[in-house]
Coordinates of C-alpha atoms in Angstrom, one line a residue:
Chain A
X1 CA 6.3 -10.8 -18.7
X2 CA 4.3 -13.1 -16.0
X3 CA 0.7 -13.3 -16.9
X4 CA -1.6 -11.3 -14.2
X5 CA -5.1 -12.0 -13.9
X6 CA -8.2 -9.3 -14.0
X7 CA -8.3 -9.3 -10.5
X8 CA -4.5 -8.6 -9.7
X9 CA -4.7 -5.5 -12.5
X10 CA -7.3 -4.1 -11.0
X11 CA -5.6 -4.0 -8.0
X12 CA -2.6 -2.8 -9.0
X13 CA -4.4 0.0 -10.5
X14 CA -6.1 0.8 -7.5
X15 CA -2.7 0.9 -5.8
X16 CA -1.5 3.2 -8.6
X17 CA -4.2 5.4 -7.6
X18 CA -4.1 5.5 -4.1
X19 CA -0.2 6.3 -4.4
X20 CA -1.6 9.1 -6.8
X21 CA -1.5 11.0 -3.7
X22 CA 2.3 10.6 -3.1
X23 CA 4.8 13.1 -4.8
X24 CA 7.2 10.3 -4.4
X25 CA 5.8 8.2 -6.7
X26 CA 5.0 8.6 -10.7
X27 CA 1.8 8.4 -10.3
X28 CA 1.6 11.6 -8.7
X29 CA 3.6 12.4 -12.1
X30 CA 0.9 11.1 -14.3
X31 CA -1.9 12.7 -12.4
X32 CA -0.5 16.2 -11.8
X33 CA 0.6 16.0 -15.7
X34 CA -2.8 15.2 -16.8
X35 CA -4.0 18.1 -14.6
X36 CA -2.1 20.1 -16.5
X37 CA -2.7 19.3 -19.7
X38 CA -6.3 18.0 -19.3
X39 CA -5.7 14.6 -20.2
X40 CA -7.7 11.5 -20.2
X41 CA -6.3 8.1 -19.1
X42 CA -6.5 7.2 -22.5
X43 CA -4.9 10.2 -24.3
X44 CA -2.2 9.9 -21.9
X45 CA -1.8 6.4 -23.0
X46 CA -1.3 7.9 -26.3
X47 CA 0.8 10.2 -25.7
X48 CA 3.7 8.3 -24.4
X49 CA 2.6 5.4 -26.5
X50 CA 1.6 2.7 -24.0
X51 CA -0.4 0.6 -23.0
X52 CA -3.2 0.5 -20.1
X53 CA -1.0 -2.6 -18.2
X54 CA 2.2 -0.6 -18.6
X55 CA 0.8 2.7 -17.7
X56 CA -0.2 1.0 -14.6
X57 CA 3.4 -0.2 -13.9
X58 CA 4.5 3.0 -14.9
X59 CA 2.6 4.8 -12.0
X60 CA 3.8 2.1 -9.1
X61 CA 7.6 3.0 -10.0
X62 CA 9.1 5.6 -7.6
X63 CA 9.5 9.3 -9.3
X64 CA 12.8 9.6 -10.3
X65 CA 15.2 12.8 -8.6
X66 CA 15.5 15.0 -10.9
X67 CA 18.5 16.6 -9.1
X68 CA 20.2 13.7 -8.6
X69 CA 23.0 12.6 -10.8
X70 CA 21.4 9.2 -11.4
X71 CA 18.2 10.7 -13.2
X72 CA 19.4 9.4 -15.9
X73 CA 19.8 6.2 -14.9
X74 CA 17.1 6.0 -13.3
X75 CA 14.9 7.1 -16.3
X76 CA 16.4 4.6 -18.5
X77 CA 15.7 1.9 -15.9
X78 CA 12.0 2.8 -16.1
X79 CA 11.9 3.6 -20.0
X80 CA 13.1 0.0 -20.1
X81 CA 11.0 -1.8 -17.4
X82 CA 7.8 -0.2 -18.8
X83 CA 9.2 -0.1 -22.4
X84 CA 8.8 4.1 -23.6
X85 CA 10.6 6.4 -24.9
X86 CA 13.0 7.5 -22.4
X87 CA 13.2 11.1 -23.9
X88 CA 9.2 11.4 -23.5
X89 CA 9.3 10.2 -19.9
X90 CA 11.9 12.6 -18.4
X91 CA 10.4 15.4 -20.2
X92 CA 7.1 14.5 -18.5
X93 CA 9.0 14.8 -15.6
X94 CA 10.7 18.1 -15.6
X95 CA 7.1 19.3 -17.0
X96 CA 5.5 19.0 -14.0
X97 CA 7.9 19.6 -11.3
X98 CA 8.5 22.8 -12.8
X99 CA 4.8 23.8 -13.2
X100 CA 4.8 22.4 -9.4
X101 CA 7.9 24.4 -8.5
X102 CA 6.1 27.5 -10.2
X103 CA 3.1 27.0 -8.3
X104 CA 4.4 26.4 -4.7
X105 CA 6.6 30.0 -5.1
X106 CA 5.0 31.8 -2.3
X107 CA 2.2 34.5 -3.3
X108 CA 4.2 37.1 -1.4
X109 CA 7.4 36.4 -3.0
X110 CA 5.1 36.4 -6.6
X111 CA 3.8 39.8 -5.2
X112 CA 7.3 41.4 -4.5
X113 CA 8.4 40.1 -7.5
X114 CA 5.5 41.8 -9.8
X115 CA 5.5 44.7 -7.4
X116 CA 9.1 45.4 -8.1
X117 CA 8.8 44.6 -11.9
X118 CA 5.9 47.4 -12.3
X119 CA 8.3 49.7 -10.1
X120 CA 10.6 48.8 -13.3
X121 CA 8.8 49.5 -16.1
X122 CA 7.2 52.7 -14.5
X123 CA 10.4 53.8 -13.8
X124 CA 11.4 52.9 -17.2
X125 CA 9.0 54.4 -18.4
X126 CA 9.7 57.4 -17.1
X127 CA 13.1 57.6 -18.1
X128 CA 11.5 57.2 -21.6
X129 CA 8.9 59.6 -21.0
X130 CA 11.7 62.4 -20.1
X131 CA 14.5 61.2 -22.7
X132 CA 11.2 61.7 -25.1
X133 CA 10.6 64.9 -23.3
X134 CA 14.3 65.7 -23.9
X135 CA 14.3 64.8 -27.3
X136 CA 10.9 66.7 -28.0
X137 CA 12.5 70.0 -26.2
X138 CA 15.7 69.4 -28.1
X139 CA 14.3 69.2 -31.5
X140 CA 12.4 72.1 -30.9
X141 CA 15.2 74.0 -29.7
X142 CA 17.0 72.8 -32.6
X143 CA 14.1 73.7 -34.9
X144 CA 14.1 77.4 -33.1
X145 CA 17.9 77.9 -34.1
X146 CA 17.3 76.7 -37.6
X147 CA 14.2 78.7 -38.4
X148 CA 15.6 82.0 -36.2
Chain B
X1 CA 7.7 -20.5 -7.6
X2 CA 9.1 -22.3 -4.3
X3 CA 9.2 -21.4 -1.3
X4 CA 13.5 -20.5 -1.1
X5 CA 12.9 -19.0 -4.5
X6 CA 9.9 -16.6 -3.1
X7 CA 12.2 -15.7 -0.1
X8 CA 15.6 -14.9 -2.1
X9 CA 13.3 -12.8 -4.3
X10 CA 11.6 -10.6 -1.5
X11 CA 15.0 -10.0 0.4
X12 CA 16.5 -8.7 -2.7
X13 CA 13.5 -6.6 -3.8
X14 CA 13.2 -5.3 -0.2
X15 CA 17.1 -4.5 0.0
X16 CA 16.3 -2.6 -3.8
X17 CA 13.5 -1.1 -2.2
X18 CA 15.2 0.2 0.9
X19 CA 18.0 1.5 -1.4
X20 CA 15.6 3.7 -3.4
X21 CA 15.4 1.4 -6.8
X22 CA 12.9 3.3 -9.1
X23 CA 11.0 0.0 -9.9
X24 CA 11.2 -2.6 -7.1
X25 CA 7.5 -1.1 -5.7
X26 CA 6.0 -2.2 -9.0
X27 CA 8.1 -5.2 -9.0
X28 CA 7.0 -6.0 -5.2
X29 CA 2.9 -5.1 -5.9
X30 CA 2.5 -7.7 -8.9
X31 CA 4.6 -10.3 -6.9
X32 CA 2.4 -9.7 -3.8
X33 CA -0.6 -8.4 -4.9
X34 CA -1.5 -12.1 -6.0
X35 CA -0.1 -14.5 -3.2
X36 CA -2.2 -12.0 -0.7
X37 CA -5.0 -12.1 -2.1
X38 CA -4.8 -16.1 -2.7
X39 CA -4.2 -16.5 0.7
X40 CA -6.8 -14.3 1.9
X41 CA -9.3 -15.9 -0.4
X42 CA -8.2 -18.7 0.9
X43 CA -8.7 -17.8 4.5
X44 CA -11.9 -16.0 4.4
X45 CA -14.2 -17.6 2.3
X46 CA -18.1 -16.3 1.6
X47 CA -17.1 -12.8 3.0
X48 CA -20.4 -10.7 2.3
X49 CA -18.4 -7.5 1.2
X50 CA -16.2 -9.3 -1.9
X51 CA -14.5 -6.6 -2.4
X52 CA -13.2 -6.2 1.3
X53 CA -9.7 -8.8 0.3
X54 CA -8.7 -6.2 -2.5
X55 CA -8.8 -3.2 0.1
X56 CA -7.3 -4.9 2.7
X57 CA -4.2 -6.2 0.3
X58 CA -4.0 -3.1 -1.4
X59 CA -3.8 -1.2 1.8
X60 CA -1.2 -3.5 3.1
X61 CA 0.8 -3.4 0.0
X62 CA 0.9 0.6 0.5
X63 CA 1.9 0.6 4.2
X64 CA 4.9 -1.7 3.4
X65 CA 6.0 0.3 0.2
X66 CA 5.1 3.5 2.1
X67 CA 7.2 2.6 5.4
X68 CA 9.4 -0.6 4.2
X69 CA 11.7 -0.1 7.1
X70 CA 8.9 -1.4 9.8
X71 CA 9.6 -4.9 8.6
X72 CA 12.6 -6.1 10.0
X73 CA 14.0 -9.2 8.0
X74 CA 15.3 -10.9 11.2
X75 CA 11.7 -11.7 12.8
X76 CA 10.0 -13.2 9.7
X77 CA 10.3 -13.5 5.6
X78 CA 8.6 -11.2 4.0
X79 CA 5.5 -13.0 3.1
X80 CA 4.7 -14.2 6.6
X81 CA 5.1 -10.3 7.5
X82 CA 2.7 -9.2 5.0
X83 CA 0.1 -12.2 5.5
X84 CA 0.1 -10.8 9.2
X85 CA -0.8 -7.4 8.0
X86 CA -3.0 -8.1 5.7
X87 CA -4.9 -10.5 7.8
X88 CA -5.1 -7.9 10.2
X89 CA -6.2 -5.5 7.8
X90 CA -8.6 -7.5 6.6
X91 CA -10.1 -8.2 10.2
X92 CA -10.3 -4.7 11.2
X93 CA -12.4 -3.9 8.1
X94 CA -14.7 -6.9 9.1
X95 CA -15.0 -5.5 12.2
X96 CA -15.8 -2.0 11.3
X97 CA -18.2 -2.7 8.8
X98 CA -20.3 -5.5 10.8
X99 CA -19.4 -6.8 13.9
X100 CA -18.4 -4.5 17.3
X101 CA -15.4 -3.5 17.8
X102 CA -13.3 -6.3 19.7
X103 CA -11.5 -5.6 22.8
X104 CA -9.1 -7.9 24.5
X105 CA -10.5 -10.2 26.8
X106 CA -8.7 -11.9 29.7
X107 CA -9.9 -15.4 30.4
X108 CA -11.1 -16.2 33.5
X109 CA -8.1 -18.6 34.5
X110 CA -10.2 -21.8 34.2
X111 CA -8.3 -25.1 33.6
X112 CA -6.2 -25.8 30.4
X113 CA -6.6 -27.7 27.7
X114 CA -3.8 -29.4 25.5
X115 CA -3.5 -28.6 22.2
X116 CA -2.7 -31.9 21.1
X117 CA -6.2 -33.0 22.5
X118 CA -8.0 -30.5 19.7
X119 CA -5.8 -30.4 17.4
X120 CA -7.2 -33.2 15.3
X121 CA -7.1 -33.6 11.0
X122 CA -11.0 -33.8 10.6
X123 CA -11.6 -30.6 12.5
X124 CA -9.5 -28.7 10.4
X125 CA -10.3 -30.1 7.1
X126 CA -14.4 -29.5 8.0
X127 CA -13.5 -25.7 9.2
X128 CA -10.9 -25.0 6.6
X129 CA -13.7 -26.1 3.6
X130 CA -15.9 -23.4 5.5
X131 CA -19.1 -25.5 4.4
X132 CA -19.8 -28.1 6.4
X133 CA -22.0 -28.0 9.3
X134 CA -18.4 -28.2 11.3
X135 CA -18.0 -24.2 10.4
X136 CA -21.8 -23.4 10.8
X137 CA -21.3 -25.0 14.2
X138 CA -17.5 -22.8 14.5
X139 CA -18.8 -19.3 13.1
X140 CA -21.5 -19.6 15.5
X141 CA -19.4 -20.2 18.2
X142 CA -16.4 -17.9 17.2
X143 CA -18.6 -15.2 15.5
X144 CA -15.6 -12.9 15.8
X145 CA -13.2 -12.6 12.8
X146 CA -10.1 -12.2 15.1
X147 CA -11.5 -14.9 16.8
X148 CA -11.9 -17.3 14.0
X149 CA -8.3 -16.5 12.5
X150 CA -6.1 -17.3 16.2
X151 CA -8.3 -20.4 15.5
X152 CA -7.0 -21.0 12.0
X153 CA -3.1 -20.0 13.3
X154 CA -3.4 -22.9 16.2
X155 CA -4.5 -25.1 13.3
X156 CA -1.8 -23.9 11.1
X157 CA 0.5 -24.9 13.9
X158 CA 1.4 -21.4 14.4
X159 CA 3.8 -21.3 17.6
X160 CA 5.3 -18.0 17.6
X161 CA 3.6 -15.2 20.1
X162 CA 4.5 -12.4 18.1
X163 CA 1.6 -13.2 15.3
X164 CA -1.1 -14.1 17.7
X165 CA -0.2 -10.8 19.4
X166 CA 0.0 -8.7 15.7
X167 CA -3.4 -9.9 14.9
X168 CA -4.6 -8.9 18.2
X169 CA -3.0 -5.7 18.2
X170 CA -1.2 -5.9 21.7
X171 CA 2.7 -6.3 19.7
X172 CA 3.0 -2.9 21.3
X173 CA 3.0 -4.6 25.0
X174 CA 6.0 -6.8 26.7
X175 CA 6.6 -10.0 25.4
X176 CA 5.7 -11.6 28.5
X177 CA 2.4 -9.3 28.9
X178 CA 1.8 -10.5 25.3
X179 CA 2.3 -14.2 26.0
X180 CA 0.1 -13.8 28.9
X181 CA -2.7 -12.5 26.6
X182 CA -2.0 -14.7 24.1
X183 CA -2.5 -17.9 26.0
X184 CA -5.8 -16.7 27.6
X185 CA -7.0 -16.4 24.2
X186 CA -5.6 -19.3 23.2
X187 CA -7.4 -21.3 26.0
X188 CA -10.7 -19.6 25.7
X189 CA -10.9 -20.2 22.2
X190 CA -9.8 -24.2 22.8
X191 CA -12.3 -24.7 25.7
X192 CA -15.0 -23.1 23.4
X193 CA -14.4 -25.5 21.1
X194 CA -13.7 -28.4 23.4
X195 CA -17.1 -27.7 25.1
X196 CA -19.5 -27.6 22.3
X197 CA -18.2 -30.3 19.9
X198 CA -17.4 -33.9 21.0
X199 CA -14.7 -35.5 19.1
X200 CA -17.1 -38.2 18.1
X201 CA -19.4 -35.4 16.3
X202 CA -16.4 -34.8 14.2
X203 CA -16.3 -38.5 13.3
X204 CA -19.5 -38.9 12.2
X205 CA -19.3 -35.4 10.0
X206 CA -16.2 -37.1 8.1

């Protein structure tokens, strides 16, 4: 690895955060996963077991497709490039784009969607309610018959 | 690393680039990061906002990894493409933060110089060092920063319209409408010079 001074890492970790910004790039990744799981730089760094330098390297690497058939590829590229656990990085990944995907669902369609699962259960309920009903009326009926 | 070596390195990092590789933009900002900023340094010495190089290489950095099809490989290396931008970067910071907004100016068609007659060694060794009465003399003169860097490109020997016009912002004009401009600015900058220091100033200073 080519020795970088102070000055260029500071940069390069300035870039990383500007590009923070950019979905295209992991370090929208690393941001919107420590947002998630309220995260400091530093127990992120644990977490995937790297270091500051790497993180940083990390975070200026493009986000790989996750629907593309070279994800894997691509995540061994990176694992190797920044040296982590491939495994830890695509998980990562997938993490966040499906919190992401979860969040951008539309509040209507999340409103039909809980609208039409109460219609559900009340109807289940219901059906309960008058098999209950049913079985109440039955067993009395029943216990009529028996006692009369 | 040489020169060749630099430019066989930035094609194929801006081909992998181009092609979507998940780690040439980490690979291009610790290559370039670096040489920017050394050449800036270099450029634009006892700037009074030190930290105005970083932004101005770290926003050019961004731009090209943002919009890497803008550079087109035929008109310069890579390098020379992002010295431009960051150069102009750099200048349009300086302007916003001290000095007014520059605007374009036409010459007023007075006679030409030559450059051969002011491009001489000892000026641009006493304005390149930046600390000899030479640039005291210059910055006064120039107090501009877009005016100051055409003045280092004509001592760099730079020929080619297209980065006078980038650092002037006209590259969205014709080419001859920009080699118009370019000259007038060219000359004005020359006859300031030539008007306000006598070659045999410059000989005594060495």
């Amino acid at each position: 690895m080519n020795e970088i001074s102070g000055q260029t890492l500071d940069q390069l970790s300035m870039l990383a955060h500007r590009l923070s910004n950019d979905p295209s790039y992991i370090a929208w990744v690393l941001r919107s996963f420590q947002n998630q799981e309220r995260m400091s730089d530093q127990q992120l760094e644990e977490r995937l077991r790297i270091s500051p330098r790497m993180l940083t390297r990390l975070a200026l690497c493009k986000r790989p497709d996750s629907n593309s058939p070279d994800f894997g590829q691509q995540i061994t590229k990176i694992s190797r490039y920044v040296a982590i656990d491939p495994t830890d990085l695509a998980k990562m990944i997938r993490q966040v784009e499906s919190l992401e995907a979860l969040r951008n669902i539309p509040d209507k369609t999340v409103k039909e969607n809980l609208t039409s699962f109460k219609s559900g259960l009340l109807a289940a309920a219901r059906d309960r309610e008058n098999n209950d009903e049913e079985i109440t009326k039955n067993h009395n009926t029943e216990g009529d018959d028996a006692t009369g | 690393m040489d020169t060749e070596d630099l430019t066989q390195q930035s094609i194929s990092l801006h081909n992998r680039l181009l092609d979507g590789d998940v780690t040439a933009p980490a690979e291009l900002a610790e290559l370039f990061l670096p040489l920017l900023t050394g050449y800036l340094s270099n450029r634009f010495r006892n700037l009074s906002n030190p930290h105005a190089i970083d932004t101005a290489v770290i926003d050019c950095v961004m731009n090209y990894l943002q919009r890497p099809e803008q550079y087109d490989s035929q008109k310069a290396t890579l390098f020379n493409y992002l010295k431009l931008a960051s150069r102009r970067d750099l200048i349009n910071l300086l302007n916003q933060e001290k000095l007014p907004a520059y605007s374009v100016e036409l010459d007023d068609g007075e006679r030409e110089y030559s450059i051969e007659k002011y491009h001489e060694r000892p000026l641009e060794d006493n304005i390149l060092q930046k600390h000899s009465p030479t640039w005291d003399l210059i910055s006064k003169l120039l107090p501009k920063a877009v005016d100051q860097e055409i003045l280092f490109m004509m001592m760099d020997g730079v020929r080619e319209t297209a980065e006078y016009a980038f650092i002037l912002n006209i590259n969205n004009l014709s080419r001859f409408d920009q080699e118009v401009i370019v000259k007038r600015h060219k000359d004005r900058i020359k006859k300031i010079i030539l008007r306000h220091i006598q070659p045999d100033d410059l000989k005594r200073e060495q």
